[in-house]
Coordinates of C-alpha atoms and ligand atoms in Angstrom, one line a residue:
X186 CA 66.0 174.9 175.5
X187 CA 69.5 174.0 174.1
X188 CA 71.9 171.7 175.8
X189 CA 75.5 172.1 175.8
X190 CA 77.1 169.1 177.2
X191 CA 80.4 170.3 177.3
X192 CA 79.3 173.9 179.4
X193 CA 77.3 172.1 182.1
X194 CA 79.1 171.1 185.2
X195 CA 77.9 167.5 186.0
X196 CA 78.9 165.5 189.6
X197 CA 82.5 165.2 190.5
X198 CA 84.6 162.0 189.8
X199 CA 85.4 161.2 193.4
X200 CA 81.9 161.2 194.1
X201 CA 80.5 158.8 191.8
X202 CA 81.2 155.7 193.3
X203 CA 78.0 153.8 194.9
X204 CA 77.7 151.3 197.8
X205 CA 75.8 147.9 197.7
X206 CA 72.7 150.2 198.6
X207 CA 72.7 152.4 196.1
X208 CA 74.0 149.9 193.4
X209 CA 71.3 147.2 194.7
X210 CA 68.1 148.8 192.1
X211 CA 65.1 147.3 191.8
X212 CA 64.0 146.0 188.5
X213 CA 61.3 146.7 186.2
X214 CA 57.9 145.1 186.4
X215 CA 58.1 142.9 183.4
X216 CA 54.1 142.5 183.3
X217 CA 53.3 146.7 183.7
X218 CA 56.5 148.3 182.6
X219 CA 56.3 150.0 179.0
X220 CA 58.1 148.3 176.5
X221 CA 60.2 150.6 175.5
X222 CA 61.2 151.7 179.2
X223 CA 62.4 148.0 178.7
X224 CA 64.2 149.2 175.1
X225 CA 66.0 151.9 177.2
X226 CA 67.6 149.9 179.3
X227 CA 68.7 147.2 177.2
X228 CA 70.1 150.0 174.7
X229 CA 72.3 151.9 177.5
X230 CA 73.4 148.4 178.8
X231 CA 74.8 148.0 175.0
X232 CA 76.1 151.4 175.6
X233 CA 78.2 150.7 179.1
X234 CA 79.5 147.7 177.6
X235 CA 81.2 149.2 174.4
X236 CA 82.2 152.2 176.8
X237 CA 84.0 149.7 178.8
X238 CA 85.8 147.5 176.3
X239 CA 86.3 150.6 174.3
X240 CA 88.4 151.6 177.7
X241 CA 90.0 148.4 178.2
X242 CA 91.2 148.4 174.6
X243 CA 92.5 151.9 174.7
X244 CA 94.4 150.8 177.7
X245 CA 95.7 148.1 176.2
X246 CA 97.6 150.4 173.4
X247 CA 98.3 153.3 175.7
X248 CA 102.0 153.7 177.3
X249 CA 101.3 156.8 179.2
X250 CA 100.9 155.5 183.3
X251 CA 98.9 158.3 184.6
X252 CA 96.2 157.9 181.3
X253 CA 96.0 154.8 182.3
X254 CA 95.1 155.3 185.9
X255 CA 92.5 157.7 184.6
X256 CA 90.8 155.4 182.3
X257 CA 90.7 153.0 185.2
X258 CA 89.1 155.5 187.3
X259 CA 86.4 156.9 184.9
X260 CA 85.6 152.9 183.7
X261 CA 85.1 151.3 187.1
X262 CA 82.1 154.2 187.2
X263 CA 81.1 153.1 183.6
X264 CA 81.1 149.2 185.4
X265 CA 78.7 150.4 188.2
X266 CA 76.9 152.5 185.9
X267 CA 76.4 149.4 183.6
X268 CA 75.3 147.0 186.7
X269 CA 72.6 149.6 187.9
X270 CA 71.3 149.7 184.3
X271 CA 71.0 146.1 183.2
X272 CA 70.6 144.7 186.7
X273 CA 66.9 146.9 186.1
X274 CA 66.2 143.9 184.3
X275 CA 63.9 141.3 186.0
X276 CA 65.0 137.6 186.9
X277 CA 61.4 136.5 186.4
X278 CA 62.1 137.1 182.4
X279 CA 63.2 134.6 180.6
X280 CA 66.2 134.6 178.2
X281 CA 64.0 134.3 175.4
X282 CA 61.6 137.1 176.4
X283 CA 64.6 139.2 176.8
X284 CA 66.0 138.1 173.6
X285 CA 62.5 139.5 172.1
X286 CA 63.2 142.5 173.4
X287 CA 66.7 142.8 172.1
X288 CA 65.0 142.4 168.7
X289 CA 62.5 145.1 169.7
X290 CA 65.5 147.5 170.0
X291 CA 67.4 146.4 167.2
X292 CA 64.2 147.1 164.9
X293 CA 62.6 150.2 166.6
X294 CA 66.3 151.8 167.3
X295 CA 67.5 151.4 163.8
X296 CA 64.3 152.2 162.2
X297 CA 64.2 155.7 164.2
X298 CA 68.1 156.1 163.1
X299 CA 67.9 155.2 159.7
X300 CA 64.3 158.2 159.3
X301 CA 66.7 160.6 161.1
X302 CA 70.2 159.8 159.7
X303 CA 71.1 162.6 157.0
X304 CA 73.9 160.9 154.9
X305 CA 72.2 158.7 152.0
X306 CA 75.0 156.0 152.2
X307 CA 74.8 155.5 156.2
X308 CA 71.1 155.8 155.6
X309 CA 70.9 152.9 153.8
X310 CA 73.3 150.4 156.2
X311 CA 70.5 150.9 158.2
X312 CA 67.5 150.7 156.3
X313 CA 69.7 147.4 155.2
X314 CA 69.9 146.3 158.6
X315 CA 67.1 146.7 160.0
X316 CA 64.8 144.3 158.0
X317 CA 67.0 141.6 159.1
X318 CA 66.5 141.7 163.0
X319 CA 63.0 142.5 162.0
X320 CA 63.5 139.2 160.6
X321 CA 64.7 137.5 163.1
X322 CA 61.7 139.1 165.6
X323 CA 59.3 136.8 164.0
X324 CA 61.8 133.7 163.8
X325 CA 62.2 134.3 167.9
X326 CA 58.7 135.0 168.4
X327 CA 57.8 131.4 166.4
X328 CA 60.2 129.9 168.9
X329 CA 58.7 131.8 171.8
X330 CA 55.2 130.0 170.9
X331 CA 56.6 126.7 170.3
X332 CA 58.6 126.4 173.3
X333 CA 57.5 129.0 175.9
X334 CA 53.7 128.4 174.7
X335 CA 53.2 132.3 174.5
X336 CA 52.6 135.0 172.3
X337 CA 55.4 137.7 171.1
X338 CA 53.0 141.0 171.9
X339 CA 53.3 140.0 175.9
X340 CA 56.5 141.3 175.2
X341 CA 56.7 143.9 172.5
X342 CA 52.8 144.7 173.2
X343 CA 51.3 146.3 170.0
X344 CA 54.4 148.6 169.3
X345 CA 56.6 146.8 167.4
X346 CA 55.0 144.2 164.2
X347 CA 55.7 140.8 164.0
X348 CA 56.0 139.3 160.4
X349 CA 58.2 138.3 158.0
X350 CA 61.6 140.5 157.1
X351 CA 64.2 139.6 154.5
X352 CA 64.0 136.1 155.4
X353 CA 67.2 134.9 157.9
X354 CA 68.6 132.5 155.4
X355 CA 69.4 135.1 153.1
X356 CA 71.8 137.1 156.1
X357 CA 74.3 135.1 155.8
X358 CA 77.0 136.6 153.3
X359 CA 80.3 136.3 152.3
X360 CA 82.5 138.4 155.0
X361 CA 84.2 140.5 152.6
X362 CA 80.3 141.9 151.6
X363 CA 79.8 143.0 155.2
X364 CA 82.4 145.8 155.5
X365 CA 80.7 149.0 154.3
X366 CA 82.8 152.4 153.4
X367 CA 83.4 154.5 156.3
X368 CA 82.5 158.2 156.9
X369 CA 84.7 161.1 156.7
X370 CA 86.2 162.3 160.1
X371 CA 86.4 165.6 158.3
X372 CA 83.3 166.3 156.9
X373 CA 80.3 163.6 158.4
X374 CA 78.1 165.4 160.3
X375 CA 78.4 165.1 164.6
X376 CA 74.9 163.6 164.4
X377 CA 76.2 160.7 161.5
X378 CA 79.2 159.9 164.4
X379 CA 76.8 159.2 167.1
X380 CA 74.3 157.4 165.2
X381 CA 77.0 155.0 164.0
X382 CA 78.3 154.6 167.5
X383 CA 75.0 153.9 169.0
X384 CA 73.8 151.3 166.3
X385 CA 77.2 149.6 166.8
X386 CA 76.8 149.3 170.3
X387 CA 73.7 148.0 170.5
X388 CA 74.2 145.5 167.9
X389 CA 77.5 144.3 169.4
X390 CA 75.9 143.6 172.7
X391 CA 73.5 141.1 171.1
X392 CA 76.0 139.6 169.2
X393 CA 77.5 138.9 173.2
X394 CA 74.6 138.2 174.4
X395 CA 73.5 135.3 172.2
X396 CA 76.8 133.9 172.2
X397 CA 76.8 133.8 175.8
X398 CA 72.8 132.4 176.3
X399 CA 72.3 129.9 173.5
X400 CA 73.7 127.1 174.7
X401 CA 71.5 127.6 177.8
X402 CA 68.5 125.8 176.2
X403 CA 67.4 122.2 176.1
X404 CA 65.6 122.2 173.1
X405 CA 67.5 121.6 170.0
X406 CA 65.6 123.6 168.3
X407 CA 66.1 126.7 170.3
X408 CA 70.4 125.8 170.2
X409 CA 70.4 126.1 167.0
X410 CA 68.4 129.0 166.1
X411 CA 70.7 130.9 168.5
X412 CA 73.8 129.8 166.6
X413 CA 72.6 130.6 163.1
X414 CA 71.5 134.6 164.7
X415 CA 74.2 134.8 166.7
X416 CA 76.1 134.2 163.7
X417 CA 74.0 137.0 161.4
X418 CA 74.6 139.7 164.6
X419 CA 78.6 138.9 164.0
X420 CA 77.8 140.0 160.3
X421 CA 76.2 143.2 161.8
X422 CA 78.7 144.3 164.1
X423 CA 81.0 144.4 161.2
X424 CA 78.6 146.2 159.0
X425 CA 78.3 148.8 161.3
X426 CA 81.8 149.1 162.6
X427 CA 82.8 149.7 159.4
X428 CA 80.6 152.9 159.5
X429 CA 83.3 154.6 161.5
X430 CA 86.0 156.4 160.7
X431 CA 89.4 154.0 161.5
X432 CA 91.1 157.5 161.2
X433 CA 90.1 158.8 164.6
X434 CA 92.3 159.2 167.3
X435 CA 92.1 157.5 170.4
X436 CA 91.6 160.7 172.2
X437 CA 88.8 161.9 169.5
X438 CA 86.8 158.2 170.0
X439 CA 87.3 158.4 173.4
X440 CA 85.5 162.3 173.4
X441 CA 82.8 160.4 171.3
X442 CA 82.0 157.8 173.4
X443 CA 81.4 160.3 176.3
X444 CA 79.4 162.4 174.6
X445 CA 76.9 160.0 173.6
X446 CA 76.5 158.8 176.5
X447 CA 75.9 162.2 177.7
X448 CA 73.3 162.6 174.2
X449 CA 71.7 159.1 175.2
X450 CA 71.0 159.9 178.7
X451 CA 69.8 163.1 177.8
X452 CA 67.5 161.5 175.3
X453 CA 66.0 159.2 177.3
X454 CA 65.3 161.4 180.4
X455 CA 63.3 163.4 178.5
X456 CA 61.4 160.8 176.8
X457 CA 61.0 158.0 179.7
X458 CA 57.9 157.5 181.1
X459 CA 58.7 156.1 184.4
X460 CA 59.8 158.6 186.7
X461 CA 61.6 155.9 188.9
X462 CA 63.7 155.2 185.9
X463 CA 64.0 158.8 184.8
X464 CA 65.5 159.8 188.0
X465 CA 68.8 157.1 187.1
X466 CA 68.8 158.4 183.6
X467 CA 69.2 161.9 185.0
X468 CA 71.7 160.7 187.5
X469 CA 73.9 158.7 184.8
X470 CA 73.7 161.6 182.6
X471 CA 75.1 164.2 185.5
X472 CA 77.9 161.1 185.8
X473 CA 79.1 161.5 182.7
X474 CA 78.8 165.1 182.0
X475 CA 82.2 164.6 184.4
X476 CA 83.6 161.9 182.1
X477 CA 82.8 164.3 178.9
X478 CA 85.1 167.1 180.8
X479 CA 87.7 164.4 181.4
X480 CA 88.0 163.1 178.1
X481 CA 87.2 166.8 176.4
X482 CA 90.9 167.6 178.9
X483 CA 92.9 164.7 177.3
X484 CA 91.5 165.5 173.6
X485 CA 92.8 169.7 174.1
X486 CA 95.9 168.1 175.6
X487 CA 97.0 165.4 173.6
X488 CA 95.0 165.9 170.2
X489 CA 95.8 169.7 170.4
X490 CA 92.1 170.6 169.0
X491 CA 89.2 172.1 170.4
X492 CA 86.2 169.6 171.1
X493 CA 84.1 171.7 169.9
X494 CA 85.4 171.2 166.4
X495 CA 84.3 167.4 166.7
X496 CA 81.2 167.6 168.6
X497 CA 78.3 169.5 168.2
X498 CA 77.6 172.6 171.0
X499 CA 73.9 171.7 171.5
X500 CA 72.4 168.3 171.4
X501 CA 71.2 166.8 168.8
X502 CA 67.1 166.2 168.8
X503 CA 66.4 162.9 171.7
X504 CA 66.7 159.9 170.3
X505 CA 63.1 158.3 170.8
X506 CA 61.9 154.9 170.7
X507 CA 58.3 154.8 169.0
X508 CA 56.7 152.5 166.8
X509 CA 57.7 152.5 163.1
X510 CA 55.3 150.4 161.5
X511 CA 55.2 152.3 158.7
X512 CA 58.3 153.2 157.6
X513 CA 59.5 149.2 158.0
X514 CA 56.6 148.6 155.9
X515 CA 57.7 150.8 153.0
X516 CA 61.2 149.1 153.5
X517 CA 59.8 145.9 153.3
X518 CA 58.0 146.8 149.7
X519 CA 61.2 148.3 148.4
X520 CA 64.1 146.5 150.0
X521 CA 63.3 143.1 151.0
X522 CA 65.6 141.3 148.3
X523 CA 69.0 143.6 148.3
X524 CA 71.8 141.8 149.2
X525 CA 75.3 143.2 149.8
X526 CA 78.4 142.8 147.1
X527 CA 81.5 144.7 148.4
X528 CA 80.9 147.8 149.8
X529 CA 77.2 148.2 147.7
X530 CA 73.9 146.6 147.6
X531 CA 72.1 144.9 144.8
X532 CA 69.1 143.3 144.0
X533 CA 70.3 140.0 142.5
X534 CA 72.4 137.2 144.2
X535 CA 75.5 136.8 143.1
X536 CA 78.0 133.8 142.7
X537 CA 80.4 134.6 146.2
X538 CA 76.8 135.1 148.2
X539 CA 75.8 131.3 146.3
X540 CA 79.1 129.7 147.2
X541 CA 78.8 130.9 150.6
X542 CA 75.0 129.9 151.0
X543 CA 75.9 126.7 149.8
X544 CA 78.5 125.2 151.8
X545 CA 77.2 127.1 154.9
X546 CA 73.4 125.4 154.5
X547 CA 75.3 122.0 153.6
X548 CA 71.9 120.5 151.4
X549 CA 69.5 121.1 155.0
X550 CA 67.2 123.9 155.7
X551 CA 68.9 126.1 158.4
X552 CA 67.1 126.9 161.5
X553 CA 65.3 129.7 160.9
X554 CA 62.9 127.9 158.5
X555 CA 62.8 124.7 160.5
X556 CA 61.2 126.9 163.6
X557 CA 58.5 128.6 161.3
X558 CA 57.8 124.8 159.8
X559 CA 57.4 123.1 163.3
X560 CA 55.3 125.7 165.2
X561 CA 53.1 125.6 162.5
X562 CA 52.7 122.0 162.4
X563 CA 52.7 122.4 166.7
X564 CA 50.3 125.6 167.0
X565 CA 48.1 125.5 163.9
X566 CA 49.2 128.3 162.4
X567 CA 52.9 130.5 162.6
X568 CA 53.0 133.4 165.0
X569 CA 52.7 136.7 163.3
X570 CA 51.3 139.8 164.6
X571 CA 50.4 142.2 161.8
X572 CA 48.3 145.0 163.7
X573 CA 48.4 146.9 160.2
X574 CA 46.9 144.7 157.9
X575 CA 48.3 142.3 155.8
X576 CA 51.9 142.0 155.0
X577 CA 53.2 144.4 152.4
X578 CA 54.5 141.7 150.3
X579 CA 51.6 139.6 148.5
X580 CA 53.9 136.6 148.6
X581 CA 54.5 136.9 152.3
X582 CA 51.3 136.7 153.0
X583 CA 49.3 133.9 154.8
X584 CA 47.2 132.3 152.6
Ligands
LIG14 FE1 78.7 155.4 181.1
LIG15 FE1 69.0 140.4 165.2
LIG16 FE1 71.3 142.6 164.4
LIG17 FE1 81.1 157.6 180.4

């Protein structure tokens, strides 16, 4: 059945807003709930968020009085819509099992994007990516063990492995290395637009949410770890901002960031397995069907095109969250040791990535290694869990 988000009619915008009732959810059971129910939500929390600042910004730089009262109108939905989908997320959690799970999507989200992403050069920002927050899934779930006294698959279950990536020391780069080429506005594919936004959502969020929670542990251990990641998912957002096309109108990014929200929701009602949950996915995405029209209005008025010519007229195929185990695998054969200079990759470190490694490690081993070296000197053994076999990499391997 093909879905045209820009025919259907979804719920009017004066009847959108929610009382304390309605807006009061109830969250997830965080010992029952699937995982990747879990994933969901923390990926259309990323979603909200860049949908609101995105607003905000466009506010910011827009002179026109009655745009800006629309905006307002349309993001104080995209504010409630944001607390009903992150306050899903139970208090009984702890920051650390919820930064696991931010892990969890940054892996199985980018893995599933990177199989599914057509152009070879976006294709490979995020086969890039991705084996560096697999990385730092195993430096958190070390941490978890060391700290929490508990194992990494009470939260990711068997989905998602947990073992070495390209090691966290090795992410941090010389900023100029971190800004990729952008795609066309003219000829990238719809689906290349809305990967690019989604990926750059997600990972922008955990760059805000680390920066916000790692100061809340004791252990100095934990502080630290926190600042070196938080400091690699600052390196991500600009690797995948740089993904999109600076050329785009206000009015075009604006139509793009409805309509993925519109292709998000739409993905995930028809792949959630909670029907409780299902039934807000379904009602966010008949929410903002309404802010699509809105924003498809300003785009014909103000852009003088037809939206149609920037988005596609059915949906793309629902972005699913699933395990990729294999595919990260093959990555981890192939790509484990590429590095970014400019705007490419290569295999061998080169002198800006040294100097910057250098006066960033200052003589010490940074965090990341310091975690893996004192659990395993506290627990016996590191924490891995490698429900394939052994690692890929004969080197990585536990011997
Ligand atoms: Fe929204
Ligand atoms: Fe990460
Ligand atoms: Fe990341
Ligand atoms: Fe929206």
């Amino acid at each position: 059945m093909t879905f045209n988000p820009l025919q259907e009619r979804g719920i009017p915008l004066d009847r959108q807003l929610r009382n304390w009732r309605e807006l009061n959810v109830a969250p997830i059971d965080p010992d029952r709930a699937d995982p990747y129910t879990r994933c969901r939500i923390i990926t259309m929390n990323g979603i909200e968020i860049e949908s609101i600042m995105f607003s905000h910004h466009f506010a910011r730089r827009c002179p026109d009085l009655e745009v800006r009262q629309r905006l307002a109108e349309v993001r104080y939905i995209e504010a409630q819509q944001q607390k009903a989908v992150n306050w899903l997320l139970p208090g009984l959690a702890s920051v650390l099992e919820t930064t696991l799970a931010y892990e969890q999507v940054a892996v199985d989200l980018t893995a599933w994007v990177a199989r599914m992403e057509p152009d070879p050069y976006l294709k490979q920002a995020y086969q890039f990516g991705v084996l560096e927050d697999f990385d730092h899934l195993y430096r958190y779930a070390n941490l978890y063990e060391m700290i929490e006294h508990r194992k990494a698959e009470k939260i990711v279950d068997q989905l998602t492995e947990v073992m070495p990536g390209r090691p966290t020391k090795m992410h941090h780069r010389h900023p100029v290395d971190n800004v990729r080429e952008h795609y066309d506005r003219e000829t990238a594919q719809a689906i290349s637009k809305l990967h690019a936004l989604t990926v750059m959502s997600a990972e922008q969020q955990t760059m805000n949410f680390y920066m916000n929670v790692g100061p809340m542990y004791m252990e100095p251990i934990a502080r630290q770890l926190y600042q070196e990641i938080g400091l690699i998912e600052e390196e991500h957002v600009t690797h995948y901002e740089s993904l999109l096309d600076p050329g785009e109108s206000w009015w075009e990014q604006w139509l793009n960031h409805e309509y993925n929200e519109c292709y998000l929701y739409h993905s995930f009602m028809e792949t959630e397995s909670d029907p409780r949950i299902r039934a807000i996915w379904e009602l966010h995405l008949n929410m903002e069907l309404e802010h699509l029209r809105i924003a498809a209005d300003m785009f014909r008025q103000h852009d003088g095109r037809d939206p149609e010519q920037s988005v596609p007229r059915e949906l793309p195929k629902p972005v699913t969250f699933e395990p990729n185990k294999e595919y990260l695998r093959e990555l981890l054969a192939t790509q484990i040791d590429y590095t970014t200079l400019g705007t490419g990759y290569v295999q061998e470190a080169h002198e800006r990535f040294q100097r910057w490694q250098e006066q960033l490690m200052g003589g010490e081993e940074p965090p990341s290694e310091r975690v893996i070296a004192e659990n395993r000197a506290k627990s016996g053994e590191e924490y891995r869990l490698e429900t394939e076999g052994t690692h890929p990499l004969y080197s990585l391997r536990t011997h």
